[in-house]
Coordinates of C-alpha atoms in Angstrom, one line a residue:
M1 CA 71.3 86.4 117.5
T2 CA 74.5 84.5 118.0
D3 CA 77.4 85.6 116.1
I4 CA 79.2 82.8 114.2
K5 CA 82.9 83.2 113.5
L6 CA 84.5 80.9 111.1
H7 CA 88.0 80.4 109.7
N8 CA 88.0 81.3 105.9
T9 CA 90.6 79.2 104.0
R10 CA 90.9 81.9 101.4
T11 CA 91.5 84.8 103.5
R12 CA 93.4 82.7 106.1
K13 CA 91.7 84.3 109.2
K14 CA 88.7 83.9 111.4
E15 CA 85.9 86.1 110.2
V16 CA 82.3 86.9 111.5
F17 CA 80.0 85.0 109.3
T18 CA 77.5 87.1 107.5
P19 CA 75.2 85.3 105.2
L20 CA 74.2 86.8 101.8
D21 CA 70.7 86.2 102.9
E22 CA 69.7 85.2 106.5
K23 CA 66.5 83.6 105.3
N24 CA 68.5 81.5 102.7
V25 CA 71.7 80.4 104.2
R26 CA 73.5 78.0 101.8
M27 CA 76.2 75.4 102.1
Y28 CA 78.0 73.0 99.7
V29 CA 80.1 70.3 100.7
C30 CA 82.0 67.8 98.5
G31 CA 80.6 64.3 98.9
P32 CA 82.1 60.9 98.2
T33 CA 83.0 59.1 95.0
V34 CA 80.7 56.0 95.2
Y35 CA 82.5 52.7 94.6
D36 CA 83.3 51.3 98.0
R37 CA 82.5 51.7 101.7
A38 CA 83.4 54.9 103.5
H39 CA 86.6 54.7 105.5
L40 CA 87.0 56.4 108.8
G41 CA 88.7 59.5 107.2
N42 CA 85.8 60.1 104.7
A43 CA 83.6 60.2 107.7
R44 CA 85.3 63.3 109.4
P45 CA 84.1 66.0 107.0
V46 CA 80.6 64.4 107.4
V47 CA 80.5 65.0 111.0
V48 CA 82.3 68.3 111.0
F49 CA 79.9 69.9 108.6
D50 CA 76.8 68.0 110.0
V51 CA 77.7 70.0 113.3
L52 CA 77.8 73.3 111.3
Y53 CA 74.6 72.5 109.6
R54 CA 73.0 71.9 113.1
L55 CA 74.5 75.2 114.3
L56 CA 73.3 77.3 111.3
R57 CA 69.7 75.9 111.7
H58 CA 69.8 76.5 115.5
V59 CA 70.8 80.2 114.9
Y60 CA 69.0 81.0 111.6
G61 CA 66.0 78.5 111.7
E62 CA 65.6 75.1 110.3
D63 CA 63.8 76.5 107.1
A64 CA 66.4 79.0 106.5
V65 CA 69.4 76.6 105.7
T66 CA 70.1 74.6 102.6
Y67 CA 72.7 72.1 102.8
V68 CA 73.9 70.2 99.5
R69 CA 76.5 67.4 99.5
N70 CA 77.0 65.6 96.1
F71 CA 77.6 62.0 95.1
T72 CA 80.3 61.4 92.4
D73 CA 78.8 58.6 90.5
V74 CA 80.8 58.8 87.3
D75 CA 84.5 58.3 87.8
D76 CA 87.2 56.0 86.6
K77 CA 87.5 54.3 89.9
I78 CA 83.9 53.2 89.5
N79 CA 84.7 52.1 86.0
A80 CA 87.5 50.1 87.4
R81 CA 85.4 48.5 90.1
A82 CA 82.7 47.6 87.6
A83 CA 85.3 46.0 85.3
E84 CA 87.0 43.9 88.0
S85 CA 83.8 42.7 89.5
G86 CA 81.7 42.3 86.3
R87 CA 78.9 44.3 88.0
K88 CA 76.9 47.0 86.4
I89 CA 78.1 50.6 87.2
G90 CA 74.4 51.6 88.3
D91 CA 74.2 48.6 90.6
I92 CA 77.7 49.5 92.2
T93 CA 76.7 53.2 92.7
E94 CA 73.2 52.4 94.1
E95 CA 74.6 50.0 96.6
T96 CA 77.3 52.3 97.7
I97 CA 75.2 55.4 98.2
R98 CA 72.8 53.3 100.4
W99 CA 75.9 52.0 102.3
F100 CA 77.1 55.7 102.8
L101 CA 73.8 56.9 104.0
D102 CA 73.3 54.0 106.4
D103 CA 76.8 54.4 108.0
M104 CA 76.8 58.3 108.1
G105 CA 73.2 58.0 109.8
A106 CA 74.8 55.5 112.3
L107 CA 77.1 58.4 113.2
G108 CA 74.2 60.6 113.8
A109 CA 74.6 62.7 110.6
L110 CA 71.5 64.4 109.3
Q111 CA 70.9 63.9 105.7
P112 CA 71.4 67.1 103.5
D113 CA 68.7 69.0 101.9
Q114 CA 69.8 68.0 98.5
M115 CA 72.0 65.1 97.6
P116 CA 72.6 65.5 93.8
R117 CA 74.2 62.9 91.8
A118 CA 76.7 63.8 89.0
T119 CA 74.9 61.9 86.4
Q120 CA 71.6 63.8 87.0
F121 CA 73.4 67.1 85.9
I122 CA 75.3 66.0 82.8
P123 CA 73.4 68.7 80.6
Q124 CA 74.3 71.6 83.0
M125 CA 77.9 70.5 82.8
V126 CA 78.0 70.5 79.1
A127 CA 76.3 73.9 79.1
M128 CA 78.9 75.3 81.5
I129 CA 81.7 73.8 79.5
E130 CA 80.3 75.4 76.3
D131 CA 80.2 78.8 78.0
L132 CA 83.8 78.5 79.2
I133 CA 84.9 77.9 75.6
A134 CA 82.9 80.7 74.3
K135 CA 84.4 83.0 76.9
G136 CA 88.0 81.9 76.0
H137 CA 88.7 80.1 79.3
A138 CA 88.6 76.6 77.8
Y139 CA 89.8 74.8 74.5
E140 CA 88.9 71.5 72.7
A141 CA 92.0 69.3 71.9
E142 CA 91.8 65.7 70.5
G143 CA 88.3 65.1 71.9
H144 CA 89.1 66.6 75.2
V145 CA 88.0 69.9 76.7
L146 CA 90.5 71.6 78.9
F147 CA 90.4 74.6 81.0
A148 CA 93.1 77.1 80.5
V149 CA 94.4 78.0 84.0
E150 CA 96.3 81.0 82.7
S151 CA 93.1 82.6 81.6
Y152 CA 92.2 83.0 85.3
T153 CA 94.5 85.5 87.0
E154 CA 93.5 84.4 90.5
Y155 CA 94.2 80.7 90.1
G156 CA 96.1 79.5 93.2
A157 CA 94.6 82.1 95.6
L158 CA 92.9 79.5 97.7
S159 CA 95.9 77.3 98.2
G160 CA 98.3 80.3 98.3
R161 CA 100.5 78.8 95.7
S162 CA 101.8 79.9 92.2
I163 CA 101.3 77.9 89.1
E164 CA 104.9 77.1 88.9
D165 CA 104.7 75.8 92.7
M166 CA 101.7 73.8 91.9
I167 CA 103.3 72.2 88.9
A168 CA 106.4 71.1 91.1
G169 CA 104.4 69.9 94.0
A170 CA 101.7 68.0 92.1
R171 CA 101.3 65.0 90.0
V172 CA 100.2 66.5 86.8
E173 CA 99.0 64.3 83.9
V174 CA 101.3 64.9 81.1
A175 CA 99.5 65.2 77.7
P176 CA 100.7 66.7 74.3
Y177 CA 97.4 68.2 73.8
K178 CA 97.7 70.6 76.8
R179 CA 98.7 74.2 76.3
N180 CA 99.9 74.3 79.9
P181 CA 100.7 71.4 82.3
M182 CA 98.2 72.7 84.9
D183 CA 95.3 72.8 82.5
F184 CA 92.7 70.3 83.7
V185 CA 90.0 68.1 82.1
L186 CA 86.5 69.4 81.8
W187 CA 85.4 66.7 79.2
K188 CA 86.9 63.5 78.0
P189 CA 86.1 60.9 75.4
S190 CA 84.5 57.6 76.4
S191 CA 85.0 54.2 74.7
G192 CA 83.9 50.6 75.1
N193 CA 82.1 49.9 78.3
Q194 CA 82.9 53.3 79.7
P195 CA 79.9 55.5 80.6
G196 CA 79.4 58.4 78.2
W197 CA 76.9 61.0 77.0
D198 CA 76.7 62.8 73.5
S199 CA 78.2 66.3 73.5
P200 CA 79.5 68.9 71.0
W201 CA 82.9 67.3 71.4
G202 CA 81.8 63.7 70.8
H203 CA 80.8 60.9 73.1
G204 CA 82.3 61.4 76.4
R205 CA 82.1 62.1 80.1
P206 CA 82.8 65.0 82.4
G207 CA 86.0 65.6 84.4
W208 CA 85.8 65.5 88.1
H209 CA 85.8 69.3 89.0
I210 CA 83.3 70.5 86.6
E211 CA 80.5 68.5 88.3
C212 CA 80.7 70.5 91.7
S213 CA 80.6 73.9 89.9
A214 CA 77.6 72.9 87.8
M215 CA 75.6 71.4 90.7
A216 CA 76.4 74.2 93.1
Y217 CA 75.3 76.9 90.4
E218 CA 72.1 75.0 89.7
L219 CA 71.0 74.3 93.3
L220 CA 72.6 77.4 95.2
G221 CA 73.2 80.0 92.6
A222 CA 76.3 81.8 91.3
S223 CA 77.1 83.1 94.9
F224 CA 76.5 81.2 98.2
D225 CA 77.8 81.1 101.8
I226 CA 79.9 78.2 102.6
H227 CA 81.8 75.6 100.6
G228 CA 83.4 72.8 102.8
G229 CA 85.4 69.7 102.5
G230 CA 88.7 67.9 103.7
N231 CA 91.9 69.8 103.1
D232 CA 93.1 67.1 100.7
L233 CA 90.5 68.8 98.2
M234 CA 91.9 72.2 98.5
F235 CA 94.1 71.5 95.5
P236 CA 93.4 70.8 92.9
H237 CA 89.7 70.2 93.2
H238 CA 88.6 73.3 95.1
E239 CA 91.2 75.4 93.3
N240 CA 89.7 74.3 89.9
E241 CA 86.1 74.9 91.0
I242 CA 86.8 78.4 91.9
A243 CA 88.4 79.1 88.4
Q244 CA 85.8 77.6 86.3
S245 CA 82.9 78.8 88.3
C246 CA 84.2 82.4 88.5
C247 CA 85.0 82.3 84.9
A248 CA 81.7 80.9 83.9
H249 CA 79.7 83.4 86.3
P250 CA 82.0 86.5 86.7
D251 CA 79.2 88.5 88.3
G252 CA 78.9 86.0 91.1
G253 CA 81.4 85.3 94.0
F254 CA 81.0 81.4 94.2
A255 CA 81.5 80.6 97.9
Q256 CA 82.0 83.3 100.3
V257 CA 83.7 81.2 102.9
W258 CA 85.9 78.1 102.4
M259 CA 86.3 75.6 105.3
H260 CA 88.6 72.7 105.3
N261 CA 89.0 70.0 108.0
E262 CA 92.3 68.4 108.7
M263 CA 93.1 64.7 108.1
L264 CA 92.7 61.7 110.3
Q265 CA 95.3 59.3 111.8
V266 CA 95.1 55.9 113.5
E267 CA 97.1 55.3 116.7
G268 CA 99.4 58.2 115.7
K269 CA 100.1 57.0 112.0
K270 CA 98.5 57.8 108.8
M271 CA 95.7 55.3 108.0
S272 CA 96.8 52.9 105.1
K273 CA 96.2 49.3 104.3
S274 CA 100.0 48.7 104.3
L275 CA 100.3 49.4 108.0
G276 CA 97.1 47.3 108.8
N277 CA 95.4 50.2 110.4
F278 CA 92.7 51.0 107.6
F279 CA 89.2 50.4 108.3
T280 CA 85.8 51.6 107.3
V281 CA 83.0 53.0 109.4
R282 CA 81.1 49.6 109.0
D283 CA 84.2 47.8 110.3
L284 CA 84.0 49.6 113.5
L285 CA 80.1 49.4 113.8
E286 CA 80.4 45.6 113.3
Q287 CA 83.1 45.4 115.9
G288 CA 80.5 46.8 118.4
V289 CA 81.8 50.6 118.6
P290 CA 78.6 52.7 118.7
G291 CA 78.1 55.4 116.1
E292 CA 77.7 58.0 118.9
V293 CA 81.1 56.8 120.2
I294 CA 82.9 57.3 116.8
R295 CA 81.2 60.9 116.5
F296 CA 82.2 61.8 120.0
V297 CA 85.9 61.0 119.4
F298 CA 85.7 63.1 116.2
L299 CA 84.2 66.0 118.1
S300 CA 86.9 65.9 120.9
T301 CA 89.4 67.5 118.3
H302 CA 89.0 70.8 116.7
Y303 CA 88.3 70.3 112.9
R304 CA 91.3 72.2 111.8
K305 CA 93.8 69.9 113.9
P306 CA 94.7 66.5 112.8
M307 CA 92.6 63.8 114.6
D308 CA 94.1 60.8 116.0
W309 CA 91.6 57.9 116.4
T310 CA 92.8 55.4 119.2
A311 CA 91.2 52.6 121.0
E312 CA 91.6 54.1 124.1
K313 CA 89.8 57.4 123.1
A314 CA 86.9 55.2 121.9
K315 CA 86.9 53.4 125.4
E316 CA 87.0 56.8 127.2
A317 CA 84.3 58.2 124.8
E318 CA 81.9 55.3 125.5
A319 CA 82.2 55.6 129.2
T320 CA 81.6 59.5 129.1
L321 CA 78.5 59.1 126.9
R322 CA 77.1 56.3 129.2
K323 CA 77.3 58.7 132.1
W324 CA 75.7 61.7 130.2
Y325 CA 73.0 59.6 128.7
V326 CA 71.9 58.3 132.0
Q327 CA 71.9 61.8 133.4
A328 CA 69.8 63.3 130.5
D329 CA 67.6 60.2 129.6
R330 CA 64.4 61.5 131.3
A331 CA 64.9 65.2 130.8
L332 CA 62.4 67.3 128.9
D333 CA 63.1 68.4 125.2
N334 CA 61.7 71.7 125.4
V335 CA 64.8 73.3 126.8
K336 CA 67.4 75.4 124.9
P337 CA 71.1 74.1 124.8
Y338 CA 73.5 75.5 127.3
Q339 CA 74.7 78.9 126.0
A340 CA 78.3 78.1 126.7
V341 CA 78.0 75.1 124.3
V342 CA 76.6 77.2 121.5
S343 CA 79.1 80.0 122.0
A344 CA 81.9 77.3 121.7
L345 CA 80.5 76.1 118.5
A346 CA 80.0 79.6 117.1
D347 CA 83.6 80.1 117.7
D348 CA 85.0 78.5 114.5
L349 CA 83.1 75.1 115.4
N350 CA 85.2 74.6 118.5
T351 CA 83.7 71.2 119.3
S352 CA 86.5 70.4 121.7
K353 CA 85.5 73.4 123.8
A354 CA 81.8 72.4 123.5
V355 CA 82.7 69.0 124.8
S356 CA 84.6 70.6 127.8
E357 CA 81.6 72.8 128.5
I358 CA 79.3 69.8 128.6
H359 CA 81.5 68.2 131.1
Q360 CA 81.0 71.2 133.3
L361 CA 77.2 71.0 132.6
S362 CA 77.1 67.3 133.6
H363 CA 78.8 68.2 137.0
A364 CA 76.3 70.9 137.5
D365 CA 73.5 68.3 137.1
D366 CA 71.2 70.1 134.8
A367 CA 69.8 67.3 132.9
P368 CA 67.4 69.3 130.6
A369 CA 70.3 71.6 129.4
L370 CA 72.7 68.7 129.2
R371 CA 70.0 66.8 126.9
A372 CA 69.5 69.8 124.6
S373 CA 73.4 70.5 124.3
L374 CA 74.0 66.9 123.4
K375 CA 71.2 67.0 120.8
L376 CA 72.8 70.1 119.3
L377 CA 76.0 68.1 118.8
G378 CA 74.1 65.2 117.4
L379 CA 74.9 63.0 120.2
M380 CA 71.5 62.2 121.6
A381 CA 68.6 60.8 119.6
E382 CA 65.1 60.7 120.9
Q383 CA 65.6 57.8 122.9
T384 CA 68.8 56.6 124.8
P385 CA 70.3 53.7 122.8
S386 CA 70.2 50.4 124.4
W387 CA 74.1 50.2 125.0
A388 CA 73.9 53.3 127.0
A389 CA 70.8 52.9 129.0
A390 CA 70.8 52.6 132.7
P391 CA 69.3 49.4 134.3
E392 CA 66.3 49.8 136.5
V393 CA 67.4 48.9 140.0
D394 CA 66.4 50.2 143.4
L395 CA 69.5 51.6 145.2
S396 CA 67.8 53.5 147.9
G397 CA 69.0 51.0 150.6
W398 CA 72.6 51.6 149.4
E399 CA 71.9 55.5 149.4
D400 CA 71.0 55.2 153.1
R401 CA 73.9 53.2 154.0
L402 CA 76.4 55.4 152.2
A403 CA 74.8 58.5 153.9
K404 CA 75.3 56.9 157.4
V405 CA 78.9 55.9 156.5
R406 CA 79.5 59.5 155.3
A407 CA 78.0 61.0 158.6
S408 CA 80.0 58.8 160.7
A409 CA 83.2 59.7 158.8
M410 CA 82.5 63.3 159.2
A411 CA 81.8 63.1 162.8
N412 CA 85.1 60.8 163.6
K413 CA 87.3 62.3 160.8
E414 CA 87.9 58.7 159.7
F415 CA 87.3 58.4 156.0
S416 CA 88.7 55.0 155.1
E417 CA 85.4 53.0 155.2
L418 CA 83.6 55.8 153.2
D419 CA 86.4 55.8 150.6
R420 CA 86.3 52.0 150.5
L421 CA 82.5 51.8 149.9
K422 CA 82.6 54.6 147.3
A423 CA 85.3 52.8 145.3
A424 CA 83.4 49.6 145.5
L425 CA 80.2 51.1 144.2
I426 CA 81.9 52.8 141.3
D427 CA 83.7 49.5 140.5
A428 CA 80.2 48.0 140.4
G429 CA 79.1 50.6 137.7
I430 CA 77.4 53.0 139.8
E431 CA 77.9 56.8 139.7
V432 CA 78.2 58.2 143.1
R433 CA 76.8 61.7 143.6
M434 CA 77.4 63.2 147.1
Q435 CA 75.8 66.5 147.6
K436 CA 75.6 68.5 150.9
D437 CA 72.1 67.3 151.8
R438 CA 71.7 64.2 150.0
V439 CA 73.5 61.0 148.4
E440 CA 72.4 59.7 145.0
L441 CA 73.4 56.6 143.3
V442 CA 72.9 56.3 139.6
P443 CA 73.4 52.9 137.9
E444 CA 75.3 53.1 134.6
S445 CA 74.8 50.8 131.6
S446 CA 78.1 49.0 132.8
F447 CA 76.4 48.2 136.2
D448 CA 77.3 44.7 137.5
P449 CA 74.9 43.6 140.1
A450 CA 77.1 40.6 141.1
K451 CA 79.7 43.1 142.3
L452 CA 77.0 44.9 144.3
E453 CA 75.9 41.6 146.0
A454 CA 79.5 41.0 147.0
L455 CA 79.3 44.1 149.1
E456 CA 76.4 42.7 151.1

């Protein structure tokens, strides 16, 4: 069995991954708050942990892995969107969830095994909050319930900061009913048109952090293997998850491995509406950028490094994928992925190294292994997409012509005509493969027959 090594944020080192139960490998990843289209940065953790999900299934078996990713469908941003649009909250969240799944599907992401919605687990959240109060880790104040961070001595271990540092470096909600500025909300009152549920503390709704703790416990247990998300969630969200989960279930370890992906930039700058470089996944898809191209650009950078999206990278990715798809199009599916690709992924999800290995595999002209390796990365569906499909064209006459020109060049040591012909064929959208005993011409999806006719 392939050994997987993962960088554990909590220990700050790369470790051999040893699941609690090889027959029940469990992973939780924080999902979106559903009030608008997913922007490009939202898609990065989806792709990162989709690749990890595929790797775990490859190593341990498809039936041995459970992947949970939640939807936050109760949140003040959703309430604000409903108020400004006049639409019902349920209509907004249903539409946005559908958008999200469609857009992530276009990027080749598999749907997780479980996709719980926060509103489906309100009773479990209430029960966990009651338990935290009973154990002295939470308190009620003016209709709110807050977690007392000083009751958990390990608070800050994930991000490696003291409470004092976190207060200084974070925008903390100032409230007179807090015992400590860092205490965070588990439950808050609802009024007017705000969504709410009955509870021992009055009509209200949960805070953001408690939902993931409650859902992870219900679906994966008090201890599970991997918890993932973007590094913007490390503090306060993941720090708070650990605190409330470990205090509610002190016999469990919550997540054994914590993984965080770095953020995304666009053309070397932070993505923002003010800079005019903010766009959603749907924006790119509607501009004609294939989902596989977006995914490929993501995979070309290691998940723990900042990723820079550029138009040039997208152009290069599309050209590379066209070439690979043409090579692998008719290959059989009953072949294992190239071991070097698997090994790269097993080394802390080194997708950039895996891409380099696939480049080598492409040069080796091993179409079956190429196809299997691409599928492991989520880059090749059952059928080659139309944008990447090679046109049907008979190039045997050109192969004979090129072979004769090469033979003459080798005999006369004059290669100018051979170089000219090769360059012209490549410019026409034809891949030129010259091996010792044969010449092969492969039309790419960018093939331009007019340019070929000009060579006649």
